CSV table of C-alpha atoms in Angstrom, one decimal:
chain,number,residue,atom,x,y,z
A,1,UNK,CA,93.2,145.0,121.6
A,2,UNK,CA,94.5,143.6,124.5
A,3,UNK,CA,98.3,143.2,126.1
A,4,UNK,CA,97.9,139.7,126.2
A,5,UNK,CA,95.9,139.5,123.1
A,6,UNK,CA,98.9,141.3,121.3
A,7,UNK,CA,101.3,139.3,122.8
A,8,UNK,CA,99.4,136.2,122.0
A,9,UNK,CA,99.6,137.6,117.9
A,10,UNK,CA,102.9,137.9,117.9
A,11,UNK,CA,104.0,134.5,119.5
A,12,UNK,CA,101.9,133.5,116.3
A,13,UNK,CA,104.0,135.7,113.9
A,14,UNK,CA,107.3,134.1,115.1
A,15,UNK,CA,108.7,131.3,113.0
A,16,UNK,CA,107.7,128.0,114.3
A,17,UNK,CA,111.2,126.6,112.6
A,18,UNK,CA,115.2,126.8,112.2
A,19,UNK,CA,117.0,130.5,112.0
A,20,UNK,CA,119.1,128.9,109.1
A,21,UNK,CA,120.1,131.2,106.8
A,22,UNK,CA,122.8,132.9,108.8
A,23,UNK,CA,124.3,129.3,109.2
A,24,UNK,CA,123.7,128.1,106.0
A,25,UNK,CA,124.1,130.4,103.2
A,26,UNK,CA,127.4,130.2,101.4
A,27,UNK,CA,128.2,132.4,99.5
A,28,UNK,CA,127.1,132.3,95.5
A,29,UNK,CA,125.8,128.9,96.0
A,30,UNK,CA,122.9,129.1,98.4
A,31,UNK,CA,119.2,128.4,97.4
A,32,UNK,CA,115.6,129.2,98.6
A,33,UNK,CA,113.9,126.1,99.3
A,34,UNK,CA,110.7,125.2,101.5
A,35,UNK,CA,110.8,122.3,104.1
A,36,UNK,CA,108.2,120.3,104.4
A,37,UNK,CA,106.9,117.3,106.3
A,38,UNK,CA,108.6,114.1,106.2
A,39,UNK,CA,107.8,111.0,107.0
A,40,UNK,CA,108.3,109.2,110.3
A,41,UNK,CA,110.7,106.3,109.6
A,42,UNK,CA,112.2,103.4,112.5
A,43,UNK,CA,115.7,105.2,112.0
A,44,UNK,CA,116.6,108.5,113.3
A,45,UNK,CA,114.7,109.3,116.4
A,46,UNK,CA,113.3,105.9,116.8
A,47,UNK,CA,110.5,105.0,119.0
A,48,UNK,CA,109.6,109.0,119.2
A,49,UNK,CA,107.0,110.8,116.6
A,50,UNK,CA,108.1,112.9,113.9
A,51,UNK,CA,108.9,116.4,114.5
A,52,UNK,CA,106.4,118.9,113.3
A,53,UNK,CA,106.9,120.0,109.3
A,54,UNK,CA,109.8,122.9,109.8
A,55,UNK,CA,108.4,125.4,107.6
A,56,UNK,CA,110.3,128.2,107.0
A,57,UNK,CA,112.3,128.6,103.5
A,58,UNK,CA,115.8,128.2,104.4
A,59,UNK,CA,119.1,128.7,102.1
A,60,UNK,CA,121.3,125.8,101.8
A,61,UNK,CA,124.5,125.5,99.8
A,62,UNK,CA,123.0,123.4,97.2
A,63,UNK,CA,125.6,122.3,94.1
A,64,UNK,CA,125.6,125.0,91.6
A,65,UNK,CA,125.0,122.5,88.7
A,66,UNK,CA,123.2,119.5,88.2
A,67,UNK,CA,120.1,118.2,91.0
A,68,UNK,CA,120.2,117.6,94.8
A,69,UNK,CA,117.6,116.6,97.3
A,70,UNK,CA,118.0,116.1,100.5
A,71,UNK,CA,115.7,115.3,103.8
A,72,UNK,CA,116.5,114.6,107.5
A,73,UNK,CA,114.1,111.6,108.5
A,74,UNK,CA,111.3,111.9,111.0
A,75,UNK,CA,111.8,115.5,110.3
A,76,UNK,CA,111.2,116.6,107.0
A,77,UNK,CA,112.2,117.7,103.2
A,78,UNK,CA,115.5,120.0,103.0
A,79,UNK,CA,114.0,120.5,99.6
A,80,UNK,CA,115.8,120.1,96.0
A,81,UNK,CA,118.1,122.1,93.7
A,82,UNK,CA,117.9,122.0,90.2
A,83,UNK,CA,115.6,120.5,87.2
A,84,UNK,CA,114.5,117.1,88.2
A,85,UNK,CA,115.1,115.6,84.7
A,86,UNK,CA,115.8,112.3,84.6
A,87,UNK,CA,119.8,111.5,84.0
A,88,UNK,CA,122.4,109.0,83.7
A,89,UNK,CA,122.8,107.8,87.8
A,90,UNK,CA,125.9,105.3,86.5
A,91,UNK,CA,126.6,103.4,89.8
A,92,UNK,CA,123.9,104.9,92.2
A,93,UNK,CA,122.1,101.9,90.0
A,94,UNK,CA,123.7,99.2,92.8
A,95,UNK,CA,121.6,100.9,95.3
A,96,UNK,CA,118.4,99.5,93.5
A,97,UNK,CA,120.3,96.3,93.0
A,98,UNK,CA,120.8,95.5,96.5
A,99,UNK,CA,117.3,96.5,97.1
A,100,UNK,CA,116.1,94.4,94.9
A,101,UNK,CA,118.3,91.6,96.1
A,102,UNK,CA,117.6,92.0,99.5
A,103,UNK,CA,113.7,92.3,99.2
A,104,UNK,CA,114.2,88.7,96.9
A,105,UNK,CA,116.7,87.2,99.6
A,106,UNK,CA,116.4,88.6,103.1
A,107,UNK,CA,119.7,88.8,105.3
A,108,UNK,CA,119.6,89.1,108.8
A,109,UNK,CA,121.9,91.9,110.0
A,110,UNK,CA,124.9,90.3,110.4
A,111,UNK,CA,124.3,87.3,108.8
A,112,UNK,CA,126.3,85.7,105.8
A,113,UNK,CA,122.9,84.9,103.7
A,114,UNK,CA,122.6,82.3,100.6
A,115,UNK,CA,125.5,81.2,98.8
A,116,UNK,CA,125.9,82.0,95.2
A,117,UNK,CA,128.8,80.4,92.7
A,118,UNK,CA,130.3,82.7,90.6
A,119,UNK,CA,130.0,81.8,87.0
A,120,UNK,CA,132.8,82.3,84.1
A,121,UNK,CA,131.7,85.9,82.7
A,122,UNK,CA,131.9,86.9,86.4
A,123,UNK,CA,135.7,86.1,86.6
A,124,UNK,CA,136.1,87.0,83.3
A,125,UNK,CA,134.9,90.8,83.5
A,126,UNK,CA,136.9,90.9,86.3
A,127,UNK,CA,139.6,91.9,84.1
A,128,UNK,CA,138.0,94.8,82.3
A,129,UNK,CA,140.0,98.1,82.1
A,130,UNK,CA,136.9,99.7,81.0
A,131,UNK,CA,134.7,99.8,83.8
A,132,UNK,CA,134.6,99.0,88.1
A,133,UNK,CA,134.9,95.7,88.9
A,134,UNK,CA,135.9,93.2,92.0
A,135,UNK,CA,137.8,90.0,91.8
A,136,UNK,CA,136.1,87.1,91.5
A,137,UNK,CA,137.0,83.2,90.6
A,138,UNK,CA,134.8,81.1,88.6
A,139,UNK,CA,133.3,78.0,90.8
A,140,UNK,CA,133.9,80.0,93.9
A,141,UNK,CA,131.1,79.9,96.6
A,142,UNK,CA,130.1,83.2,98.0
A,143,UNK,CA,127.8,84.2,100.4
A,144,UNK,CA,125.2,86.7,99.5
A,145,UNK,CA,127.0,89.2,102.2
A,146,UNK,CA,129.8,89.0,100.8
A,147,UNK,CA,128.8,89.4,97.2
A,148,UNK,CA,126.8,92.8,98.2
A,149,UNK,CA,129.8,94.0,99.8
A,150,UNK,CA,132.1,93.4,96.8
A,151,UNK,CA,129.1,95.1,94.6
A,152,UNK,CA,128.6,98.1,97.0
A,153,UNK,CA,132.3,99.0,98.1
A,154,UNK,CA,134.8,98.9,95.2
A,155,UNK,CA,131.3,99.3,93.1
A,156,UNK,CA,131.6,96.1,91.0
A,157,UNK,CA,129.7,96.0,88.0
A,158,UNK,CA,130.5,92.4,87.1
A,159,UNK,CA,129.0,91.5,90.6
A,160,UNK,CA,125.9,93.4,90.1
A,161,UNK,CA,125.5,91.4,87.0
A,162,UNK,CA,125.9,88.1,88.8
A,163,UNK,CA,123.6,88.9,91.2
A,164,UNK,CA,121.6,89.9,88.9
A,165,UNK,CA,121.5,86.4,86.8
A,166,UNK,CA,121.6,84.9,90.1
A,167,UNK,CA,118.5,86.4,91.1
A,168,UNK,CA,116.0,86.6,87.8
A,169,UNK,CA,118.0,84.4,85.5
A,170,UNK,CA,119.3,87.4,83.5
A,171,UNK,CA,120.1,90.8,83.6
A,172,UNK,CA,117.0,91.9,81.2
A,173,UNK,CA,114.4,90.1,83.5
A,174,UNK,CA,116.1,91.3,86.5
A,175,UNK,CA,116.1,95.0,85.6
A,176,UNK,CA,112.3,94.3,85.0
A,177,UNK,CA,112.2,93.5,88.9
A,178,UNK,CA,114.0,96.9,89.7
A,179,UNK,CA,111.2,99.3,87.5
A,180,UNK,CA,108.6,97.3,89.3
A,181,UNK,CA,110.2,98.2,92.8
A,182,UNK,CA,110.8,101.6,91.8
A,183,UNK,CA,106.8,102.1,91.1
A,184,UNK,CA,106.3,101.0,94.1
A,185,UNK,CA,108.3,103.3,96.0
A,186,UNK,CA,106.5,106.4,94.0
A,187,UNK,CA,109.8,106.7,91.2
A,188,UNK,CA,108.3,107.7,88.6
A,189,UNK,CA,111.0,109.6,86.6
A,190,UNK,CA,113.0,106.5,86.8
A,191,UNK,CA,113.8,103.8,84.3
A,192,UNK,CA,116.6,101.2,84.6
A,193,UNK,CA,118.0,98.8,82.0
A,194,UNK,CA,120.6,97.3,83.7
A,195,UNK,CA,122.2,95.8,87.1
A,196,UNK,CA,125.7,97.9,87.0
A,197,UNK,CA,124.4,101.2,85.7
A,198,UNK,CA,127.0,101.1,83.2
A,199,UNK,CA,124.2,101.8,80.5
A,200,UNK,CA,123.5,105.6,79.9
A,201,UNK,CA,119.7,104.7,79.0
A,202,UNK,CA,119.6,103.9,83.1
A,203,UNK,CA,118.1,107.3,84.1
A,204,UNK,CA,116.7,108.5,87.5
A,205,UNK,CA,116.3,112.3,89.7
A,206,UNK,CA,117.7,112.7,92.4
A,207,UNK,CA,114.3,113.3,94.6
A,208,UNK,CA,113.1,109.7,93.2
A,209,UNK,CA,116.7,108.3,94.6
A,210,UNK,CA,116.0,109.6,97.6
A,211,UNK,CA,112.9,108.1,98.0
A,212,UNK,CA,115.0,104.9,97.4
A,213,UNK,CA,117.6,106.1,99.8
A,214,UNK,CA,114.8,105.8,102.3
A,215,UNK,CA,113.5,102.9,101.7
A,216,UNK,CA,116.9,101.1,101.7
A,217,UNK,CA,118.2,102.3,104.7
A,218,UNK,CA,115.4,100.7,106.8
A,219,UNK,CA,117.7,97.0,106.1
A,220,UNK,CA,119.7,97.0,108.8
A,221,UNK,CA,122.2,94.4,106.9
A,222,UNK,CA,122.4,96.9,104.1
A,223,UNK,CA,123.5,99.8,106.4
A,224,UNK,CA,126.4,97.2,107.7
A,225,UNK,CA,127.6,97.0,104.0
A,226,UNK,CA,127.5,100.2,103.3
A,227,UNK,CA,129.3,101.5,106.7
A,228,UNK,CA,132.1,99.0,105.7
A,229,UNK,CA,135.7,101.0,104.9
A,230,UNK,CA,137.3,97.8,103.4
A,231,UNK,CA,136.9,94.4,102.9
A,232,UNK,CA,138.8,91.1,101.7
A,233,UNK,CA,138.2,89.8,98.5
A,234,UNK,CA,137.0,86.3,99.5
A,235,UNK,CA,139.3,83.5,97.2
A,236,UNK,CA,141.9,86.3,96.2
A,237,UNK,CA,142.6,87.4,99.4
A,238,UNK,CA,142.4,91.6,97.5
A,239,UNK,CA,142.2,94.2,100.4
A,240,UNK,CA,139.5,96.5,99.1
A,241,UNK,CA,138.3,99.8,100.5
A,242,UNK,CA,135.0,101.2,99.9
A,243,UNK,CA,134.7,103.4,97.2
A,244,UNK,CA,133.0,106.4,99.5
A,245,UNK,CA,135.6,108.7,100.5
A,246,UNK,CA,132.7,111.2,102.7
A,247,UNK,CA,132.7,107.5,104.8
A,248,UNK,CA,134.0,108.0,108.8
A,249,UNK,CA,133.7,111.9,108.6
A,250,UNK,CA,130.8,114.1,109.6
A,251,UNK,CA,128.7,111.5,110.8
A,252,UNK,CA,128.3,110.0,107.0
A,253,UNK,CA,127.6,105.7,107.4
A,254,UNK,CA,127.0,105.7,103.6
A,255,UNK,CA,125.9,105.4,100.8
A,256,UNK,CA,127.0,104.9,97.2
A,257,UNK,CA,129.4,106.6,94.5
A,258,UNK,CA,128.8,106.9,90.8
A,259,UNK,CA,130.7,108.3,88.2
A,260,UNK,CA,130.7,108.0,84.4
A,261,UNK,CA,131.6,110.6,81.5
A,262,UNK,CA,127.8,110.8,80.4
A,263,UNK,CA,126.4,110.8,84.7
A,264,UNK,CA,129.2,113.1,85.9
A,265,UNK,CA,129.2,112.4,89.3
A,266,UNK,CA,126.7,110.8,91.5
A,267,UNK,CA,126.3,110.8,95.5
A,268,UNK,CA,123.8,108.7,97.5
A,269,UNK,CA,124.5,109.7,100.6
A,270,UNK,CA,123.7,109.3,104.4
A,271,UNK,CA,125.2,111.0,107.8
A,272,UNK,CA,123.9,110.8,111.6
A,273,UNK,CA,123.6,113.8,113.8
A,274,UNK,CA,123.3,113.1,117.6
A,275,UNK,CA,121.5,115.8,119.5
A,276,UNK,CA,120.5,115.3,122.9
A,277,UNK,CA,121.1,111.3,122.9
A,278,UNK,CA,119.0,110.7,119.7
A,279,UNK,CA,120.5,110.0,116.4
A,280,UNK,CA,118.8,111.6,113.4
A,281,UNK,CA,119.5,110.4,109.8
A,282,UNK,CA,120.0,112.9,107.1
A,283,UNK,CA,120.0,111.4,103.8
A,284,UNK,CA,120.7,113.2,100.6
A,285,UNK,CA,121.5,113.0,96.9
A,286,UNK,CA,123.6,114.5,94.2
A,287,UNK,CA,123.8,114.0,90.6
A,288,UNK,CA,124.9,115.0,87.2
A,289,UNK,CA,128.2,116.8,88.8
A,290,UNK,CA,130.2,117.8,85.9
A,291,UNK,CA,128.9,115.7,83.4
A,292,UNK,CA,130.5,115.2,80.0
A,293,UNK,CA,134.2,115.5,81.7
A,294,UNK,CA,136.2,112.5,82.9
A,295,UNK,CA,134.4,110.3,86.0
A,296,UNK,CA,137.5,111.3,88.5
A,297,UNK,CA,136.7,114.9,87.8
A,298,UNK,CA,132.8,114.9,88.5
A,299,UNK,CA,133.3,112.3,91.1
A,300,UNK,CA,135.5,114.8,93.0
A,301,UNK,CA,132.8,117.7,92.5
A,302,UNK,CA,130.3,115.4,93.7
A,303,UNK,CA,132.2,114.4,97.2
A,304,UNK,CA,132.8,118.6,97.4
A,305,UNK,CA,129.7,119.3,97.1
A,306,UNK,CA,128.0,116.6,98.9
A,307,UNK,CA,130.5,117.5,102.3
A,308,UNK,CA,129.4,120.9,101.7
A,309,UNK,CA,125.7,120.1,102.2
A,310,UNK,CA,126.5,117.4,105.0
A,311,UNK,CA,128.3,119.7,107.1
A,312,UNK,CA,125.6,122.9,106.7
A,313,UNK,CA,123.0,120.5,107.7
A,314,UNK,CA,124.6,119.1,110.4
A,315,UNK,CA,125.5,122.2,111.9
A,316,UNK,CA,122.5,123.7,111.5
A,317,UNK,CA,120.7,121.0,113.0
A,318,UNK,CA,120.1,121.1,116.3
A,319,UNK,CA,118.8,124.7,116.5
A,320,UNK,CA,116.3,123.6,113.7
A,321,UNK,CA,115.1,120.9,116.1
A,322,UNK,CA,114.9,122.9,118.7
A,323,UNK,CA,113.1,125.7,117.0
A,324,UNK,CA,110.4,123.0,115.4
């Protein structure tokens, strides 16, 4: 065999993708997962073709319990930890709800939207001590914004619910609309039976909410909400921070909290990385953190374990891309 012909073999040998696992493994919570090829998406490097599929198995500090998935768009699959059974998602249900919502009522980024009047079992659940809700007065007008906002931030389950009888009439014929959009986005683990993701029988993975994730993040009026820190609660005048305490650091813009004794806790999230003036969008999930303690407990393991990933993957980033 040739020089050149040798050389030529062994530029074929060499990996085509990221040195990661130096960066990446942590130690006694690293896994081996493949990446493979995403699809191209008008976030993240927009206007530009996808990357090619990075295809060498990487170790990433995955959560030690429960399911992850996670995927930087344009690029590629970061792969999955644990059993994809289907679980309790508790509020990560709000994501489909907005979807839902916004697919029904379309809002212009940075537009208020319809107007909706809160009814009496709004304002009265906003009282519950048993579950998240957002204050809200009976005969009030809201806009549609600002409705999503007080269901996405402070995670209001009363709102969800409005919206919900606002949209379909009632909360039964309205979670019909979300397993209709969820088969259409490919979530086929997934069942929901309500608006607020209070129910345990609401059940999802966390690779069929990412697909969701996806799919949501393309509305540019739902990326507004859910980079909001606070808000005013519109006839109470109630300050009211977003519920996402990952929001503002590492480049995370979103997404949603969940927590619930039965779901542990639940992370929907999304981060930017800038490299070399493009913006990439890494979006991942985490469920089932700790489930069966108390929702402050698995909430706090989910943020942990979600800034864990976020930061590895950030980091690790650029020389992935530049090795693709």
């Amino acid at each position: 065999m040739s020089d050149s012909a040798r050389r030529h073999r062994r530029r074929l040998r060499r990996p085509a993708a990221l040195y990661l696992s130096a960066v990446l493994l942590m130690s006694g919570t690293a896994g081996c997962h493949t990446v493979g090829r995403g699809e191209s998406s008008r976030l993240g490097a927009a206007g530009t073709a996808p990357h090619a599929a990075l295809s060498r198995a990487m170790d990433l500090p995955w959560p030690t319990e429960g399911q992850a998935s996670a995927e930087v768009e344009g690029v590629g699959s970061l792969g999955t930890r644990g059993e994809q059974t289907p679980v309790p998602i508790a509020s990560i249900t709000k994501v489909m709800t907005a979807y839902v919502i916004l697919d029904d009522h379309p809002l212009p980024a940075g537009q208020q939207g319809e107007t909706v009047t809160a009814d009496q079992q709004a304002a009265d659940e906003s009282y519950s001590s048993s579950e998240s809700t957002a204050p809200v007065v009976a005969g009030h007008t809201y806009t549609q914004r600002q409705l999503l906002e007080l269901m996405m931030l402070p995670s209001g389950n009363n709102v969800a619910r409005l919206l919900a009888r606002w949209d379909a009439g009632s909360q039964e014929e309205f979670a019909k609309k979300m397993n209709k959009a969820a088969s259409k986005l490919g979530m086929d683990r997934t069942v929901y039976t309500g608006a607020s993701g209070m129910e345990p029988s609401t059940q999802s993975t966390a690779t069929d909410q990412l697909k969701l994730a996806r799919a949501v993040m393309k509305n540019e009026a739902f990326r507004q909400i859910v980079a909001t820190p606070t808000v005013t609660a519109p006839g109470v005048g109630v300050r009211i921070n977003n519920s996402n305490r990952l929001l503002g650091q590492d480049g995370v813009i979103g997404l949603k909290t969940g927590s619930s004794t039965p779901a542990g806790g639940n992370l929907m999230w999304a981060a930017t990385k800038e490299i070399g003036g493009t913006s990439h969008l890494i979006l991942g999930v985490v469920l089932h953190q700790q489930a069966g303690t108390n929702p402050t407990q698995g909430m706090a393991a989910a943020f942990d374990a979600s800034h864990t990933l976020i930061t590895a993957i950030r980091s690790a980033l650029p020389q992935a891309l530049a090795g693709a």
